Coordinates of C-alpha atoms and ligand atoms in Angstrom, one line a residue:
X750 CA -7.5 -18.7 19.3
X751 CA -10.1 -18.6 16.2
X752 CA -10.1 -15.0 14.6
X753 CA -13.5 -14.1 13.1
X754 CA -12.9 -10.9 10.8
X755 CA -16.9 -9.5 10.0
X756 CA -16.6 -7.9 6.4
X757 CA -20.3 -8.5 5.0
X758 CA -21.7 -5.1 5.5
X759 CA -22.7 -2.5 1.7
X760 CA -20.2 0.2 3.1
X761 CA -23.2 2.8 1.7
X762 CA -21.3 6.0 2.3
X763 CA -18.8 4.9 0.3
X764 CA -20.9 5.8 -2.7
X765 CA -18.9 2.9 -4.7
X766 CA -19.3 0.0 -6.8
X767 CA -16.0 -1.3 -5.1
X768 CA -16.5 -3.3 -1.9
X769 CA -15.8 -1.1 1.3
X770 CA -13.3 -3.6 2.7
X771 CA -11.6 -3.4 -0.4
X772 CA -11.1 0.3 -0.1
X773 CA -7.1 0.8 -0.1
X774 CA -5.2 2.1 2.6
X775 CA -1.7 2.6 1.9
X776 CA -1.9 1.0 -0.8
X777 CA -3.8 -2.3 0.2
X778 CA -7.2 -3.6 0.8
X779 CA -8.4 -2.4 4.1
X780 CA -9.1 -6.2 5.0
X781 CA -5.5 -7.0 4.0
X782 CA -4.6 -5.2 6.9
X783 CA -6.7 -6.6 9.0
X784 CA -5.6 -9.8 8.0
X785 CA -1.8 -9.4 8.7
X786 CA -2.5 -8.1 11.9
X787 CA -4.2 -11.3 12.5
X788 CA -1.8 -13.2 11.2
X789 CA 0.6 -11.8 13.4
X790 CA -1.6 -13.8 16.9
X791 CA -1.0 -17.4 14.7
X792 CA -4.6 -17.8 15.1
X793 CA -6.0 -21.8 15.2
X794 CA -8.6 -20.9 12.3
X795 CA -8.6 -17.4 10.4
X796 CA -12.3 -16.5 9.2
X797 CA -13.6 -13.9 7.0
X798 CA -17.6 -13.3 6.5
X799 CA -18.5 -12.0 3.5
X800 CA -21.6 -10.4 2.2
X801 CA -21.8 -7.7 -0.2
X802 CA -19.3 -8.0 -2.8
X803 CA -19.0 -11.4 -1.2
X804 CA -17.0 -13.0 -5.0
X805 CA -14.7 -9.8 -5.1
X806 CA -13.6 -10.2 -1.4
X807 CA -13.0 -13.5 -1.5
X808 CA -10.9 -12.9 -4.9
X809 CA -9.1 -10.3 -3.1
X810 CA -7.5 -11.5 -0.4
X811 CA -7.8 -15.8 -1.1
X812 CA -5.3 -17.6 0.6
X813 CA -4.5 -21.1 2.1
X814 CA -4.5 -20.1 6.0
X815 CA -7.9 -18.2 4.8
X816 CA -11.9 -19.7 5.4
X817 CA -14.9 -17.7 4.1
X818 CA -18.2 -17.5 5.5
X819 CA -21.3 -16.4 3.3
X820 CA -23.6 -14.4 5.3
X821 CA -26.5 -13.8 2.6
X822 CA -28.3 -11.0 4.2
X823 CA -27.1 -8.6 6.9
X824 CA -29.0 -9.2 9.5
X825 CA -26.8 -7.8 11.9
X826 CA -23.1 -8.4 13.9
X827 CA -24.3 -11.3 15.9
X828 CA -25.8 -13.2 12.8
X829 CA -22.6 -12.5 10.7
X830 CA -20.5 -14.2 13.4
X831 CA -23.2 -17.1 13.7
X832 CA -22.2 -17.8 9.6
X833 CA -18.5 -18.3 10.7
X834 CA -19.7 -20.8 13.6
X835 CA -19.2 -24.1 11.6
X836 CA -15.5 -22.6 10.5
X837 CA -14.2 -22.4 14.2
X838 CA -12.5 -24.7 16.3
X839 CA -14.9 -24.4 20.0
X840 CA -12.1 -25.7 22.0
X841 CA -10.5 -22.3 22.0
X842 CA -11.6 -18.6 22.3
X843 CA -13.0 -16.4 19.6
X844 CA -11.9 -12.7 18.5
X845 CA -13.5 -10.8 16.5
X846 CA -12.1 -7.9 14.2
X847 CA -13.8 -6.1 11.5
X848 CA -12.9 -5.4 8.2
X849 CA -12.7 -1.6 7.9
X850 CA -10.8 -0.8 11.1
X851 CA -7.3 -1.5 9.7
X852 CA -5.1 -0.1 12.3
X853 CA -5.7 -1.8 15.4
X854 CA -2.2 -3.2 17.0
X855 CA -1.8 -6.8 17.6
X856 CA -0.4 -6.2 20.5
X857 CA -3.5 -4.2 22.0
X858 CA -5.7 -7.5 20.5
X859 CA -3.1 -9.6 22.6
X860 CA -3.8 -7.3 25.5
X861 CA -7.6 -8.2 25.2
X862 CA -7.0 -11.8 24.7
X863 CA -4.8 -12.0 27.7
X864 CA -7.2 -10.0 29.9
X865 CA -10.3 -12.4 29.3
X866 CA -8.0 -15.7 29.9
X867 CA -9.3 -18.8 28.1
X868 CA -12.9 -18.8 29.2
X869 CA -13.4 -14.8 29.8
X870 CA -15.2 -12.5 27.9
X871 CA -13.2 -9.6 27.0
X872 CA -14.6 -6.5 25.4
X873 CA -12.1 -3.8 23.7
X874 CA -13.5 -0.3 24.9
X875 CA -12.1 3.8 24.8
X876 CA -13.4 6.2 26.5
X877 CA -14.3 9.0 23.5
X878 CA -14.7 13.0 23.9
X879 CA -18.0 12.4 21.7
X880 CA -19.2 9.2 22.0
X881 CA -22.3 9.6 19.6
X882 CA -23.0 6.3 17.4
X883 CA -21.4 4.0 19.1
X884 CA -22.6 1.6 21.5
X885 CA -22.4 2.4 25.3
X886 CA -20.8 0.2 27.9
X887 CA -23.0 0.0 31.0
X888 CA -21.9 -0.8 34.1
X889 CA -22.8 -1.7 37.6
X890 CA -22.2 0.8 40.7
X891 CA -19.9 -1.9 41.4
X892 CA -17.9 -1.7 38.1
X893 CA -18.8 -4.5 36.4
X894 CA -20.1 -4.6 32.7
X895 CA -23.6 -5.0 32.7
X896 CA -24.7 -4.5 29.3
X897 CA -23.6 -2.7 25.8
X898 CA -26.7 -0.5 24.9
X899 CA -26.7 0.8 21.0
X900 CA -26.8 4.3 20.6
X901 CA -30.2 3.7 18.7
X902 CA -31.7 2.0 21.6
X903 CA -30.1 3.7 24.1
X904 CA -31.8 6.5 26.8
X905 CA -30.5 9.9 27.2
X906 CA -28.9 9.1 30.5
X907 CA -27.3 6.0 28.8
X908 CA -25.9 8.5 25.8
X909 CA -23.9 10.1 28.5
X910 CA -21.9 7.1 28.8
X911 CA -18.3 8.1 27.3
X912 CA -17.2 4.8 27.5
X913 CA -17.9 3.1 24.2
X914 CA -17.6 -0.6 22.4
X915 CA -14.9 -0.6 19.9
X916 CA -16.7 -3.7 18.2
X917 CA -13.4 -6.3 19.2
X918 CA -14.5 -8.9 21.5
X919 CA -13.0 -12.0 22.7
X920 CA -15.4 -14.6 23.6
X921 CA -15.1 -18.2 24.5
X922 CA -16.2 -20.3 21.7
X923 CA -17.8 -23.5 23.3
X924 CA -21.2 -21.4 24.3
X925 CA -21.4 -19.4 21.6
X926 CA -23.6 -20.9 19.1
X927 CA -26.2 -21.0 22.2
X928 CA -25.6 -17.4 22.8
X929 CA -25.9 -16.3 19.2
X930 CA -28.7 -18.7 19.2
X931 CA -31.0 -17.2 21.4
X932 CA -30.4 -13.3 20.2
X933 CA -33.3 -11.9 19.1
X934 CA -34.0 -8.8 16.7
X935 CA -36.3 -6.8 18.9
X936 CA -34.1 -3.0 19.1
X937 CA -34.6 0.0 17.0
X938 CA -32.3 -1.7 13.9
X939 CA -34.4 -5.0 13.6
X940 CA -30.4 -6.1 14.2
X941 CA -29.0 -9.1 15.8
X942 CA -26.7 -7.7 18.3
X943 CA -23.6 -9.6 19.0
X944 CA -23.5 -6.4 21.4
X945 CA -26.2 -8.2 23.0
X946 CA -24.6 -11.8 23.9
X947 CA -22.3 -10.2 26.8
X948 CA -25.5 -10.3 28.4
X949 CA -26.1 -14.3 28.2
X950 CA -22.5 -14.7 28.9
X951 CA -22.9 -12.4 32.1
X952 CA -26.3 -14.8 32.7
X953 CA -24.2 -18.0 32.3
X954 CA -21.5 -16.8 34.9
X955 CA -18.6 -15.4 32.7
X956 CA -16.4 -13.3 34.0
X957 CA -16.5 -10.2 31.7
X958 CA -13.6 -7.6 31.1
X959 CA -12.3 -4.8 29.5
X960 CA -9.1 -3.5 28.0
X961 CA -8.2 -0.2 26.1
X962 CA -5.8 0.2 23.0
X963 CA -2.7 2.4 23.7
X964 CA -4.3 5.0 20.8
X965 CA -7.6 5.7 20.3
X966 CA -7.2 5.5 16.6
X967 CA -6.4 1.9 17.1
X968 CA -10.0 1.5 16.9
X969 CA -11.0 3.6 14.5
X970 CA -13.2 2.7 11.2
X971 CA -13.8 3.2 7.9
X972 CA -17.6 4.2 6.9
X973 CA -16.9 7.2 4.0
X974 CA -14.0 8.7 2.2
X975 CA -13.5 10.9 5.0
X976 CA -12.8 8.6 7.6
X977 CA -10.7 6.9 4.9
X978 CA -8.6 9.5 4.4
X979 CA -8.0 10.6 8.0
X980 CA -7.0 6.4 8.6
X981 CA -4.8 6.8 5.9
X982 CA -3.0 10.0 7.4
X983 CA -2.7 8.6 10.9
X984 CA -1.1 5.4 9.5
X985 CA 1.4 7.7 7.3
X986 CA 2.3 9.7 9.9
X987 CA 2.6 6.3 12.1
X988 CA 5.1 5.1 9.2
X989 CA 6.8 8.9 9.0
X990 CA 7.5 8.5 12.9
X991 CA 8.8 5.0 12.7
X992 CA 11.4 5.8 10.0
X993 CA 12.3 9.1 12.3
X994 CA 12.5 6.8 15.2
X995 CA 14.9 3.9 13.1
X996 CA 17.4 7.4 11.9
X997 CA 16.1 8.5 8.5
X998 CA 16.0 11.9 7.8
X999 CA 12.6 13.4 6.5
X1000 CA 12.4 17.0 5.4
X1001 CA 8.5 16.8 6.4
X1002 CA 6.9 14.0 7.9
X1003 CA 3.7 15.1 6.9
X1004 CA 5.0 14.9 3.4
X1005 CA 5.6 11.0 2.9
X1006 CA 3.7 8.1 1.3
X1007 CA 4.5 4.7 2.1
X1008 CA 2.1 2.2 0.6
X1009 CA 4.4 -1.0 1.1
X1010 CA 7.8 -1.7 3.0
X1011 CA 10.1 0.9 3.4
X1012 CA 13.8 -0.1 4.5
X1013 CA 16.7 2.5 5.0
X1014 CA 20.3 1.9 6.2
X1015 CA 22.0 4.4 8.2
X1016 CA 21.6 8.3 6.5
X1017 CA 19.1 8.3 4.1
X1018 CA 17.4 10.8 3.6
X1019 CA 14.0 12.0 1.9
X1020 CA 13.1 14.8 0.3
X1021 CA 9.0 16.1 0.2
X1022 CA 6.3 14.6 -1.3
X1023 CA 7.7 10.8 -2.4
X1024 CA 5.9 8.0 -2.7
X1025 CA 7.3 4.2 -2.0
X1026 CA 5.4 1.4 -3.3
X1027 CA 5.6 -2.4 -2.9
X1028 CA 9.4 -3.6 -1.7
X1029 CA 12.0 -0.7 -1.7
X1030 CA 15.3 -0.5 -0.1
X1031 CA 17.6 2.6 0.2
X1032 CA 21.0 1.2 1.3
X1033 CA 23.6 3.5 3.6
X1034 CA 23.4 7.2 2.6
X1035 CA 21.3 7.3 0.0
X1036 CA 19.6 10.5 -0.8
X1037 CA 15.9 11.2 -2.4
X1038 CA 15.2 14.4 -3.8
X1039 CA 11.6 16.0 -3.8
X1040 CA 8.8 14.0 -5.9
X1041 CA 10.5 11.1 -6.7
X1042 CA 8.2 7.8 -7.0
X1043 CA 10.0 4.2 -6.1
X1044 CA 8.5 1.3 -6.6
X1045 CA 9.9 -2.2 -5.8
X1046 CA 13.4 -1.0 -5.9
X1047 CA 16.7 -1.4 -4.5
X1048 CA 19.1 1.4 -3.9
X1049 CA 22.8 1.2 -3.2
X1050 CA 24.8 2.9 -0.7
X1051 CA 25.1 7.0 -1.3
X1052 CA 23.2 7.0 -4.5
X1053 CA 21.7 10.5 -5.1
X1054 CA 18.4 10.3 -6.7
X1055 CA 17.3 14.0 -7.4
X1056 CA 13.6 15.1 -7.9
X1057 CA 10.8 14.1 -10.0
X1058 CA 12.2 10.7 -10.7
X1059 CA 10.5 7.5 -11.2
X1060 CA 11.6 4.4 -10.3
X1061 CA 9.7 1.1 -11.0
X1062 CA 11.0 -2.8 -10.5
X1063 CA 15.0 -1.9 -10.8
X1064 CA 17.7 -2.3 -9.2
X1065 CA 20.6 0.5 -8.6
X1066 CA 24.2 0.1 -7.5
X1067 CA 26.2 2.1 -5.1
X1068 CA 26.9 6.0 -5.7
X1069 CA 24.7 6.3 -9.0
X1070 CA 23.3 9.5 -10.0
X1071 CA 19.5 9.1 -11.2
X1072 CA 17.4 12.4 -12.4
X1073 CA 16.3 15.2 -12.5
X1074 CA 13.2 13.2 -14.3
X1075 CA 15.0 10.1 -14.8
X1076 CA 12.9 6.9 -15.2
X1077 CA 13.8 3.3 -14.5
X1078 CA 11.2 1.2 -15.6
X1079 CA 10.9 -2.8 -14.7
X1080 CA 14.2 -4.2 -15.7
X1081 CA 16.3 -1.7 -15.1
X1082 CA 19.5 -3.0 -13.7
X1083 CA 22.1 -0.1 -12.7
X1084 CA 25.3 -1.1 -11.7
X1085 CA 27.8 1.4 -9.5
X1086 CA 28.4 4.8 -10.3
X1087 CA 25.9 4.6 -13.2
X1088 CA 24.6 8.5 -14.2
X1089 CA 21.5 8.6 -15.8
X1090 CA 20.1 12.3 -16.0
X1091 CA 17.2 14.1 -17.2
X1092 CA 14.3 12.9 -19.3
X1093 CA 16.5 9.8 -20.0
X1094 CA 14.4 6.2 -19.5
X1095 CA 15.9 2.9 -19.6
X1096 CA 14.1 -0.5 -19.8
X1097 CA 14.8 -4.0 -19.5
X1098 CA 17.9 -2.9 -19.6
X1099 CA 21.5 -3.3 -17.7
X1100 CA 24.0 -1.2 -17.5
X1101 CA 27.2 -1.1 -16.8
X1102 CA 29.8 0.3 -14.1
X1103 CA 30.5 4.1 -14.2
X1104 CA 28.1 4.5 -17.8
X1105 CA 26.8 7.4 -17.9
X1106 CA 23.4 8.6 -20.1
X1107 CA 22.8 12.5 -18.7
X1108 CA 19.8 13.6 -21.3
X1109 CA 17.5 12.7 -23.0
X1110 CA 18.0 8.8 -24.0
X1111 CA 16.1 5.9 -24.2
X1112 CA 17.5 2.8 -23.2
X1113 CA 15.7 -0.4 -23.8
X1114 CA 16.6 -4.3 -23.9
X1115 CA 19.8 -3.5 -23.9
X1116 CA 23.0 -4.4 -22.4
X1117 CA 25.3 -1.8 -21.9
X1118 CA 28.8 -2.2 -20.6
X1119 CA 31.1 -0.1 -18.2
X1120 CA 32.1 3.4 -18.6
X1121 CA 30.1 4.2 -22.1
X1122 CA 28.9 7.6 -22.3
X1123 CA 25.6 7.8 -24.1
X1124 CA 25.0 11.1 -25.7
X1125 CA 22.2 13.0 -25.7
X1126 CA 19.4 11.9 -27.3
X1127 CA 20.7 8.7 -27.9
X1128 CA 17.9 6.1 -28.5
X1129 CA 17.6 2.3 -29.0
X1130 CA 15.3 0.9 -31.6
X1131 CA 14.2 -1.9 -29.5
X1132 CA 10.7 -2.6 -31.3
X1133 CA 10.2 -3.6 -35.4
X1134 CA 6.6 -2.6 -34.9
X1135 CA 5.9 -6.6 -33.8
X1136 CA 8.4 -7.7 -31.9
X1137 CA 11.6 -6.3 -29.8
X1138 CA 15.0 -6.7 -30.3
X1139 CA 18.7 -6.0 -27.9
X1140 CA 20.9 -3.6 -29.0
X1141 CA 24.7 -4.5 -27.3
X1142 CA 26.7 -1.8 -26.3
X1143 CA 30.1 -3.3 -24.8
X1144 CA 32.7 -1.3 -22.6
X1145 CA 34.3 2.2 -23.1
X1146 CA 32.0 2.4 -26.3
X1147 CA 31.2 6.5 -26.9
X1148 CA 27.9 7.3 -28.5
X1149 CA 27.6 10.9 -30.3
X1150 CA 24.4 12.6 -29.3
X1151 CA 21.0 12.2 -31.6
X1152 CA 22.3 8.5 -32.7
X1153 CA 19.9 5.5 -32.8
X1154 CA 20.9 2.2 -32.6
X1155 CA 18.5 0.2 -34.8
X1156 CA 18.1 -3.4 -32.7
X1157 CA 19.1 -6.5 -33.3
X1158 CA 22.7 -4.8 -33.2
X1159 CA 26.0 -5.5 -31.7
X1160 CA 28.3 -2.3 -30.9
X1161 CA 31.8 -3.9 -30.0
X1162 CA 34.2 -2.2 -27.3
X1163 CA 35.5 0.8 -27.7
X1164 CA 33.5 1.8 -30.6
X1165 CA 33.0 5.5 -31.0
X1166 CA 29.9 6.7 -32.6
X1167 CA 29.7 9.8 -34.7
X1168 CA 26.7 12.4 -33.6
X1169 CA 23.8 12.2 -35.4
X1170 CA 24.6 8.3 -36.8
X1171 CA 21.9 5.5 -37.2
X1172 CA 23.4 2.6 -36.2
X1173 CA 21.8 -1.0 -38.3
X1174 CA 24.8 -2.9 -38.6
X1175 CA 26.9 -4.6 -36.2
X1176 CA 30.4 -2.6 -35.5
X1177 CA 33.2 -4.4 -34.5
X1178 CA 35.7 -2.7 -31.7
X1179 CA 38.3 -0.1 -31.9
X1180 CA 36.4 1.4 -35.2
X1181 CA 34.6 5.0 -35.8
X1182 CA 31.2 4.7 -36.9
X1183 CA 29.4 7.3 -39.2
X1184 CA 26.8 7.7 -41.5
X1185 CA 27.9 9.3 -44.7
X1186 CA 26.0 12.7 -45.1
X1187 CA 26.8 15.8 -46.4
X1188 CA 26.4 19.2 -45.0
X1189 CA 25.5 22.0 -47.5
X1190 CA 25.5 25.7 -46.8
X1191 CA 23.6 28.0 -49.1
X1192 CA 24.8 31.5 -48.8
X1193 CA 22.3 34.6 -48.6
X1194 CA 19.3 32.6 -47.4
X1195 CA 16.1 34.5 -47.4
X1196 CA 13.4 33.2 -45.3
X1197 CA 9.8 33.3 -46.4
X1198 CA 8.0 36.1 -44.7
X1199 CA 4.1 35.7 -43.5
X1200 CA 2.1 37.1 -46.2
X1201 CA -0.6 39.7 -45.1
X1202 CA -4.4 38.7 -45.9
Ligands
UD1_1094 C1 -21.1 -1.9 15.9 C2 -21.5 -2.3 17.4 C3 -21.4 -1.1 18.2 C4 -20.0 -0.5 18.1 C5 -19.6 -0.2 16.7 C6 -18.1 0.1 16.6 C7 -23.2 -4.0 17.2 C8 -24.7 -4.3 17.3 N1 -22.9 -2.7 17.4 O1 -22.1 -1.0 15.5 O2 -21.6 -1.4 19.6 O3 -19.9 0.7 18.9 O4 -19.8 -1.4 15.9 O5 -17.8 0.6 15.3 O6 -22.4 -4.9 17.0 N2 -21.3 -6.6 9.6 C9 -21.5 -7.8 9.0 N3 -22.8 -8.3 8.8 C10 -23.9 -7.6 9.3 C11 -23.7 -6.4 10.0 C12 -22.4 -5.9 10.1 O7 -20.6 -8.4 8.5 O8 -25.0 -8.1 9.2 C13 -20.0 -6.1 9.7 C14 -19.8 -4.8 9.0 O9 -19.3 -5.0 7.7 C15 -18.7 -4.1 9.8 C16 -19.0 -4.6 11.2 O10 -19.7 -5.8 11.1 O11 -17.4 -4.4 9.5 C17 -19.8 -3.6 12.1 O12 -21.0 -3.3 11.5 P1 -21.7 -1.9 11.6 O13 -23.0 -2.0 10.9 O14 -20.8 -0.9 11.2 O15 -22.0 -1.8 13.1 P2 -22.3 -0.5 13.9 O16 -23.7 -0.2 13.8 O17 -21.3 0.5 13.6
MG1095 MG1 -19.9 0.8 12.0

């Protein structure tokens, strides 16, 4: 089967420079998820006819198993798909999708596909409470589709029709280019229907049909910010009810954002309001507490990540302890039983088993080893102003609170590190390192007191 995705049209009630199909939803161009449902049917040839924004689109969402077809002006459905003719292979049937309705299943295009056979002409249609704007399918007192009459160019008794066109159509590809061919623009848009070729498939003997999604939102689309946001709920809630389903525990459904792949072992369990982007894994028992952002992350087994924490490109062992406000930013590499607590953020940066850094510390490029406690406020010196530099922490090392540790350095194991010291030189293990300061105490201090005006 060729797949013919139509993705030329402005997208006016946008009100944006950005090109409609490129509108995100869940993260990702709407066309992207046209595309992988596409992908999922292992379609002969995989089309995409672009228009406005044509360069962007293409730039988007460019890969090898991907043609474009220009369609210059938007002369209407039936003309897009004539610009994606020359791209097809005719031995095998067509289906149509467009861009901005993102949440249609494959298995309901299958459905379709299977319905109209190899030479049938399949229509997808739903029967809507308020069918207004859509085009109505008409049929016989026999059954049969007759027609598919735009609301535009339709009579009042034809507006009573609740049975509408979705839009996806299977067709049979050898007669097409005739069909598309002969359309003509006379109707109320000046359009060239490809709503109007069931008609000269009808006249050359096809058998028509019709199937129906499973959901009605399978075929909705996108046309403002509106209808962008209420696709981008139903999806959410689709994603909410398929972690439900697979075990995970969600303290609110309603209160999750996926925008990438979300896999849980057995007893995780999510707090409100978290967002997961791109790749992240939460491994057996692992527990997310309310706010927490996680991107491209992988979680070990009963890790406790408490609330407002961020989490970006890192990787965490098994029963760590991350936040309140901790953040892990690309490079993080946690091993097991790691603590890292409040307003504490580590970078480029691994550390070792059982290490704990509970407040306020900055770790970056920097490789600390097992069981060091990192005081609070400890901070690494990573960057000279031009360039940065490691620091080395190695095992059991114990690091007084408010120290820095100017980089390049090298703190060998076992090294204990006075509060309040600024570490330059390299310290080999076993010693005690301090800065040598004095503390002076003058008795009877008076403060200054605000002088009246
Ligand atoms: C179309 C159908 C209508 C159906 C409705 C479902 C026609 C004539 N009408 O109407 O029966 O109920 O979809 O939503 O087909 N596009 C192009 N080039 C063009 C025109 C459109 O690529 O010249 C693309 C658009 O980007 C969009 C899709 O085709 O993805 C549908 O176009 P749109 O203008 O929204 O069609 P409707 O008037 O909604
Ligand atoms: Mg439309």
């Amino acid at each position: 089967m060729n797949i013919v995705i139509l993705a030329a049209g402005a997208g006016k009630r946008m009100h944006s420079a950005l090109p409609k199909v490129l509108h995100p939803l869940a993260g990702r161009p709407l066309l992207s998820h046209v595309l992988d449902t596409a992908r999922t049917l292992k379609p002969t040839r995989l089309v995409v006819v672009i228009g406005h924004g044509g360069d962007q689109v293409r730039e988007a969402v460019a890969a090898p198993d991907v043609q474009f077809a220009l369609q210059q002006q938007q002369l209407g459905t039936g003309h897009a798909l004539q610009q994606a003719l020359p791209l097809i292979d005719p031995s095998v049937p067509t289906l149509v999708l467009y861009g901005d309705v993102p949440l249609t299943r494959a298995s309901t295009l299958q459905r379709l596909a299977d319905a109209a056979g190899p030479g049938g002409y399949g229509v997808l249609t739903v029967t809507l409470a308020d069918p207004t704007g859509y085009g109505r399918i008409v049929r016989d007192a026999a059954g049969n589709v007759t027609r598919i009459v735009e609301q535009k160019d339709a009579t009042e008794e034809q507006r009573r029709i609740a049975e509408i066109n979705t839009g996806i159509v299977v067709v049979p590809s050898g007669p097409l280019a005739g069909w598309l061919a002969a359309l003509k623009n006379e109707n109320a848009q000046g359009e060239f229907y490809l709503t109007d070729v069931v008609e000269h498939a009808i006249g050359a003997g096809v058998r028509v049909v019709t199937a129906q999604p499973d959901d009605e939102w399978e075929t909705l689309g996108v046309n403002s910010k509106q209808q962008l946001a209420q696709l981008e709920r139903i999806h959410q809630r689709n994603v909410a009810d398929a972690l439900l389903v697979a075990g995970v525990t969600l303290a609110d459904p309603a209160r999750i954002d996926v925008r990438g792949a979300l896999a849980c072992g057995r007893d995780v369990s999510i707090d409100v309001n978290c967002v997961f982007e791109g790749d992240v894994t939460l491994a057996d028992g692992v527990r997310v507490g309310p706010n927490c952002v996680i991107r491209n992350a992988a979680i070990g087994a009963g890790t406790r990540i408490d609330a407002y924490t961020h989490i970006e490109d890192a990787t965490v062992g098994a029963h760590a302890v991350l936040g309140p406000y901790a953040r892990l930013r690309p490079g993080a590499k946690l091993a097991d039983e790691v603590h890292v607590g409040n307003f504490v953020e580590v970078k480029n940066s691994v550390i070792g088993h059982g290490s704990k850094a509970n407040h306020l510390t900055y770790v970056g490029d920097s490789d600390v080893g097992a069981r060091v406690n990192l005081g609070a406020g400890t901070i690494t010196c990573n960057y000279d102003g031009a360039n940065k530099h490691r620091t080395v922490i190695e095992d059991d090392v114990f690091v007084g609170s408010d120290t820095q540790l100017v980089a390049p350095v090298h703190v060998g194991r076992g090294v204990t590190i006075a509060a309040g010291t600024t570490v330059w030189k390299d310290v080999s293990a076993d010693a005690l390192v301090l800065n040598d300061k004095t503390q002076i105490a003058k008795p009877g201090y008076v403060r200054p007191v605000k002088q009246k005006k």
